[in-house]
Tab-separated table of C-alpha atoms in Angstrom:
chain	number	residue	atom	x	y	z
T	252	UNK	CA	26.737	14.371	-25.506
T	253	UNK	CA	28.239	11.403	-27.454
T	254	UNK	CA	29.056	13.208	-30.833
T	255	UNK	CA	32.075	10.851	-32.231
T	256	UNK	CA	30.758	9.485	-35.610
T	257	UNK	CA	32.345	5.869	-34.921
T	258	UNK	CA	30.666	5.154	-31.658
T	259	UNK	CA	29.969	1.480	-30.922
T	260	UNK	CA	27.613	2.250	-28.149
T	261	UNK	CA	25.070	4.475	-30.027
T	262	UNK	CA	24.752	8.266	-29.375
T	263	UNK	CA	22.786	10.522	-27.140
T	264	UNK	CA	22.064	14.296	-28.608
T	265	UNK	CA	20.569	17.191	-27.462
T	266	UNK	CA	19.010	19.447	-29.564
T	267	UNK	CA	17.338	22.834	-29.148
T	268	UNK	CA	14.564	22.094	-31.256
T	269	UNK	CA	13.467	24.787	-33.127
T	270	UNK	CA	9.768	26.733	-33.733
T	271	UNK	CA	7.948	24.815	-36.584
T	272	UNK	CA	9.955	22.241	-36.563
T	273	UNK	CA	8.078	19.054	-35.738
T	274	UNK	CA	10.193	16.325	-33.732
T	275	UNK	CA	10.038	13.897	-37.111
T	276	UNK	CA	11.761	17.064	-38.622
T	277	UNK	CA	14.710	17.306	-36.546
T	278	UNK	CA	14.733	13.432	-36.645
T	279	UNK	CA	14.820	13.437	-40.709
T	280	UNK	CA	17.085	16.031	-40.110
T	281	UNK	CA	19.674	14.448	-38.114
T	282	UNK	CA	19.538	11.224	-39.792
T	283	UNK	CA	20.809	12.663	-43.289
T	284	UNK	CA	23.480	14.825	-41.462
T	285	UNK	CA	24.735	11.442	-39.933
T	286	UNK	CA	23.647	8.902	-41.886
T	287	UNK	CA	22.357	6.881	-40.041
T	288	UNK	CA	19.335	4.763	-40.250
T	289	UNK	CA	18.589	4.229	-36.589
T	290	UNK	CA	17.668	7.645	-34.937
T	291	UNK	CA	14.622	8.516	-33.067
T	292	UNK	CA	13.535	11.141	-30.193
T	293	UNK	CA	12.954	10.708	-27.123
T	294	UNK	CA	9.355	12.513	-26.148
T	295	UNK	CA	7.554	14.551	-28.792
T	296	UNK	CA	7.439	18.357	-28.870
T	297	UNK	CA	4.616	20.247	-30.549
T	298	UNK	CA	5.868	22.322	-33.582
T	299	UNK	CA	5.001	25.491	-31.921
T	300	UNK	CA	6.991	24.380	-29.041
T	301	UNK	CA	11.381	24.703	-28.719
T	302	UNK	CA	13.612	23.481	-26.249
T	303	UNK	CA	15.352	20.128	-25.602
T	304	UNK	CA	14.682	17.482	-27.320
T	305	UNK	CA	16.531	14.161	-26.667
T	306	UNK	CA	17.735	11.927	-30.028
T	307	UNK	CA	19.373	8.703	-29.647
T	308	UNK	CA	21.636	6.767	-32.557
T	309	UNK	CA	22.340	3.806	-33.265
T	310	UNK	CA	22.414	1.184	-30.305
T	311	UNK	CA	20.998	4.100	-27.714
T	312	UNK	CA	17.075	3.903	-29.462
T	313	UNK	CA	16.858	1.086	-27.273
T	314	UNK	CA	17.262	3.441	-24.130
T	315	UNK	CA	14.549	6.111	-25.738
T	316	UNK	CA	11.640	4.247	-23.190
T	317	UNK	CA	14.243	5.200	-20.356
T	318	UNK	CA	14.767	8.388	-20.817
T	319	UNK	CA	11.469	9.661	-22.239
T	320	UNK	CA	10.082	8.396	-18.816
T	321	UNK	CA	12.117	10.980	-16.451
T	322	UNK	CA	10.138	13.696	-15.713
T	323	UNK	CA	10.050	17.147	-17.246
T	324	UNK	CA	10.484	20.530	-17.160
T	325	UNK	CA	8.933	23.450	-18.653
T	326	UNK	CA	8.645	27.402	-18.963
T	327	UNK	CA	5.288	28.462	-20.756
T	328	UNK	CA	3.180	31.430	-21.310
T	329	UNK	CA	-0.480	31.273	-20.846
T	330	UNK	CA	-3.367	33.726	-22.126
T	331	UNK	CA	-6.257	34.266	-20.151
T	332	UNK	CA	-9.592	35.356	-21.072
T	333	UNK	CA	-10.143	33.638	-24.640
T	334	UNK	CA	-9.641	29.840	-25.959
T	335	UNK	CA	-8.534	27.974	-28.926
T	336	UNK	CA	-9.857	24.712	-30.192
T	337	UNK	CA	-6.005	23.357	-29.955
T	338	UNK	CA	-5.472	24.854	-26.404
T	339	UNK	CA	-2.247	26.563	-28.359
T	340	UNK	CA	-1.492	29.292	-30.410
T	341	UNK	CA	-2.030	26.427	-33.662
T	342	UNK	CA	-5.728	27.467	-33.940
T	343	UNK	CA	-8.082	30.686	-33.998
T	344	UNK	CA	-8.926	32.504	-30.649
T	345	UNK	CA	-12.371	32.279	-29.979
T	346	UNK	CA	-14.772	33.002	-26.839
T	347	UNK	CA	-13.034	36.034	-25.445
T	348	UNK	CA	-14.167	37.138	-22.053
T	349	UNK	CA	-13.448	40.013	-19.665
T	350	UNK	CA	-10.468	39.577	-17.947
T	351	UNK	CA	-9.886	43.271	-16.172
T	352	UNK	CA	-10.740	41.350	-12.702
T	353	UNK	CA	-7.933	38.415	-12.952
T	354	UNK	CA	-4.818	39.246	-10.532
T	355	UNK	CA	-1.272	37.559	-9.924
T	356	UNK	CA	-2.821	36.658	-6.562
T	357	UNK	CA	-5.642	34.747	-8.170
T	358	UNK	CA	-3.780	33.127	-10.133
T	359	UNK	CA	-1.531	31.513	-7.726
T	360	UNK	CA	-4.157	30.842	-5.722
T	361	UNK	CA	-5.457	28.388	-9.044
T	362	UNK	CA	-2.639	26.947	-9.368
T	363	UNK	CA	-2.722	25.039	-6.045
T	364	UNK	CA	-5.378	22.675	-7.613
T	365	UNK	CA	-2.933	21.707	-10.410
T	366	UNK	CA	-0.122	20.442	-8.378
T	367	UNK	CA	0.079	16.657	-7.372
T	368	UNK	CA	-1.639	13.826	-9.006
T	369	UNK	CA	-4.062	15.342	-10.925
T	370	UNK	CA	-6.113	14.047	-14.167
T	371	UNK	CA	-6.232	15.541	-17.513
T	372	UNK	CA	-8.072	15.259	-20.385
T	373	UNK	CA	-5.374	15.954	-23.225
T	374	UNK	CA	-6.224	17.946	-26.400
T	375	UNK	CA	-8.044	16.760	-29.072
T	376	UNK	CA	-5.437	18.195	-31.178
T	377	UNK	CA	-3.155	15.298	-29.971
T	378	UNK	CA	-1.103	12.440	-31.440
T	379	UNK	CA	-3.316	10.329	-28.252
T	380	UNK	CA	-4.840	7.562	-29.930
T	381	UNK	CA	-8.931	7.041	-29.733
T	382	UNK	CA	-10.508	4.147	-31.279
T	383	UNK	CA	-7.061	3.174	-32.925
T	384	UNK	CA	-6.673	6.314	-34.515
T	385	UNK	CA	-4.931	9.485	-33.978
T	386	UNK	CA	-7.019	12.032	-32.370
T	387	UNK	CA	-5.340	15.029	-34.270
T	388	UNK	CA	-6.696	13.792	-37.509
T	389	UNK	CA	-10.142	12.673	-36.572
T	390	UNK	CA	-10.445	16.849	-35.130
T	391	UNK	CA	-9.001	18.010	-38.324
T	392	UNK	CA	-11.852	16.093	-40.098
T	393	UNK	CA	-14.383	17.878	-38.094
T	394	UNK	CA	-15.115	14.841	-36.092
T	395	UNK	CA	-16.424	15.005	-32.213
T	396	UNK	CA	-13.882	13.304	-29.935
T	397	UNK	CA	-14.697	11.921	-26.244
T	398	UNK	CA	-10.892	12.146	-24.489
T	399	UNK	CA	-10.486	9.730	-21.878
T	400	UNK	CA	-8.837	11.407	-18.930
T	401	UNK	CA	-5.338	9.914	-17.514
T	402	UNK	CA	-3.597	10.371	-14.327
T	403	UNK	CA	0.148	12.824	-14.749
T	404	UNK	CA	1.474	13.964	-11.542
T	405	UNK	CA	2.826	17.597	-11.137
T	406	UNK	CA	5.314	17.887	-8.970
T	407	UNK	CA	6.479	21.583	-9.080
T	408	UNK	CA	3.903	24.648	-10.339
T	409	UNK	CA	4.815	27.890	-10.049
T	410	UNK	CA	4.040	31.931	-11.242
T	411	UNK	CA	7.518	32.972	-12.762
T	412	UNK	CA	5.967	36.351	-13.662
T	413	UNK	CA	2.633	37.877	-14.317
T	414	UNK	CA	2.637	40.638	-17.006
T	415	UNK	CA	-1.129	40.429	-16.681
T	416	UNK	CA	-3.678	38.188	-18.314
T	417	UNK	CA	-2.490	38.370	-21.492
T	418	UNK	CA	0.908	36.794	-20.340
T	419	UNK	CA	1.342	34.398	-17.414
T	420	UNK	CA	4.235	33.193	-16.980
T	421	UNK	CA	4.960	29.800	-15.223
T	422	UNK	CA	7.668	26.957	-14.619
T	423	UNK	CA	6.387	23.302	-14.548
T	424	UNK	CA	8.070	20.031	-13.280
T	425	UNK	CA	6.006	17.048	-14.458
T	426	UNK	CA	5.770	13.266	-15.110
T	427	UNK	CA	5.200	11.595	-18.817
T	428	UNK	CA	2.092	12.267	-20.523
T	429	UNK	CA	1.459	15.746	-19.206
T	430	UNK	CA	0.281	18.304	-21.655
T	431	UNK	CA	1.213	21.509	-21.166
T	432	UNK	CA	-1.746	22.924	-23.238
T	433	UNK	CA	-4.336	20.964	-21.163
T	434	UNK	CA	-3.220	22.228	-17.841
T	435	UNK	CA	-3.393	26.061	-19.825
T	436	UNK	CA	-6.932	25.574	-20.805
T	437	UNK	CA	-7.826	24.047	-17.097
T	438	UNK	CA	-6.171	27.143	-15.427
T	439	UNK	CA	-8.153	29.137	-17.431
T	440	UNK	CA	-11.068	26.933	-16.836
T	441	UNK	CA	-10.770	27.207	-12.965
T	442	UNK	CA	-10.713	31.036	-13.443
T	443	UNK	CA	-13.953	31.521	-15.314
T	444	UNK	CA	-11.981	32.961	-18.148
T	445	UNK	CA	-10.973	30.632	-20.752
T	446	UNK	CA	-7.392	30.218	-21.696
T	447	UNK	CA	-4.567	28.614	-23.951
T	448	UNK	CA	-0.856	28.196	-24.536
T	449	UNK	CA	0.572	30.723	-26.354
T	450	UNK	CA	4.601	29.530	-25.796
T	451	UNK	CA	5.911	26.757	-24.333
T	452	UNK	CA	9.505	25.913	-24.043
T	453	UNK	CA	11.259	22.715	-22.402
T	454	UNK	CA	14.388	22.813	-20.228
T	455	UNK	CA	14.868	19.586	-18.558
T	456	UNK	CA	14.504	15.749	-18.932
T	457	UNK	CA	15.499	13.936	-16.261
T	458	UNK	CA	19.446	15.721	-15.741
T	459	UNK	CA	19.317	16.517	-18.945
T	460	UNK	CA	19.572	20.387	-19.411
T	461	UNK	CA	18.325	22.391	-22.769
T	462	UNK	CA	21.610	24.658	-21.692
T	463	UNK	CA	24.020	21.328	-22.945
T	464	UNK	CA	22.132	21.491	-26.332
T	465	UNK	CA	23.068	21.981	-29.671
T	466	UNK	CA	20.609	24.174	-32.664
T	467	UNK	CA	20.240	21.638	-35.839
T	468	UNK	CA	22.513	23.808	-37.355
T	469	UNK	CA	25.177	24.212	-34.728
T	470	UNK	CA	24.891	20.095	-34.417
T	471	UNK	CA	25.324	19.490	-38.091
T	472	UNK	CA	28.045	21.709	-38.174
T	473	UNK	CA	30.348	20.112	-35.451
T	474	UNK	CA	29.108	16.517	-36.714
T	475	UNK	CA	30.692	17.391	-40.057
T	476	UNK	CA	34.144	18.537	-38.790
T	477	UNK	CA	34.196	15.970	-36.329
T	478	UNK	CA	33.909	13.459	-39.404
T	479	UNK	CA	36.875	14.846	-40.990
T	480	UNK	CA	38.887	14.759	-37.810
T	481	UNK	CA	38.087	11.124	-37.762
């Protein structure tokens, strides 16, 4: 991680990105601690979600299209057996259903259909664009959406741990443009149960590793001394 605050090539961070944070936040966030005016992220993460998030500085924005493009990696938790209008933990749970009959074995056995190139219909709680306009805010004005599908490719899907329906555990490998929430809600779709993402936490973009990443706090920290130094 380029952290030297007179670098004539630009910067790369990482940055374990905090619960309730929003990516703009750490963004802001890091641009004051620096002072920079050219900082920007490279792929969003929801504000419910942590984990690595990629910022670039200075001359590197113009490598964010690069990098956000590498595939991903993920560790979520999904709960069967009731839904929420955001497929996350943002909204209310609604349309609970029995769930006694759901095993490990089924599923894995559901996950089979998910891995590959697949399409998905993302959330209408989404920054995907619809008519020229964010979809998030037409939901939040009660409006009815009609998301156009798109093709993401998973390339690894597995059950890390089932602690029954309540808590399914699984790791993800996937290409740009694949929301996490959407594949929750389909999994719980192609169960008969309904379900949502209720944590969601990224570890990898391209060889990028959350494990190399800095907090916000830990990062402005070690920006600051390395300023005096220099």
């Amino acid at each position: 991680m380029t952290m030297t605050p007179e670098s004539p090539e630009g910067y790369v961070w990482l940055i374990d990105k905090p619960q309730g944070w929003t990516s703009f936040d750490v963004v802001n966030k890091i641009r004051h601690v620096t002072r920079l005016k050219k900082v920007g992220h490279a792929g969003t993460l929801d504000p419910l979600a942590t984990g690595l998030l990629i910022l670039c500085g200075g001359k590197m924005t113009k490598q964010i299209d690069q990098i956000q493009g590498q595939e991903k990696e993920y560790i979520c938790t999904v709960k069967l057996g009731v839904t929420t209008a955001s497929y996350d933990a943002e909204q209310p749970e609604e349309n609970i259903q029995p769930v006694d009959h759901i095993t490990a074995v089924a599923v894995a056995q559901a996950l089979v259909a998910f891995r590959g190139d697949i399409e998905q219909v993302p959330p209408i709680f989404s920054a995907v664009k619809v008519d020229g306009k964010r979809a998030y805010k037409s939901a939040r004005e009660g409006k009815s959406i009609e998301m156009p599908p798109r093709k993401v490719t998973i390339s690894e899907l597995e059950l890390v741990r089932y602690e029954g329906p309540e808590k399914v555990e699984l790791r993800i490998v996937c290409s740009k443009g694949t929301y996490i929430r959407s594949l929750a809600r389909d999994l719980g779709d192609a169960l008969g149960v309904g379900g949502y993402l209720s944590s969601l936490r990224r570890t990898r973009i391209g060889a990028y590793q959350v494990t190399d990443a800095l907090t916000v706090d830990h990062f402005s920290a070690k920006w600051q001394e390395d300023s005096k130094e220099n």
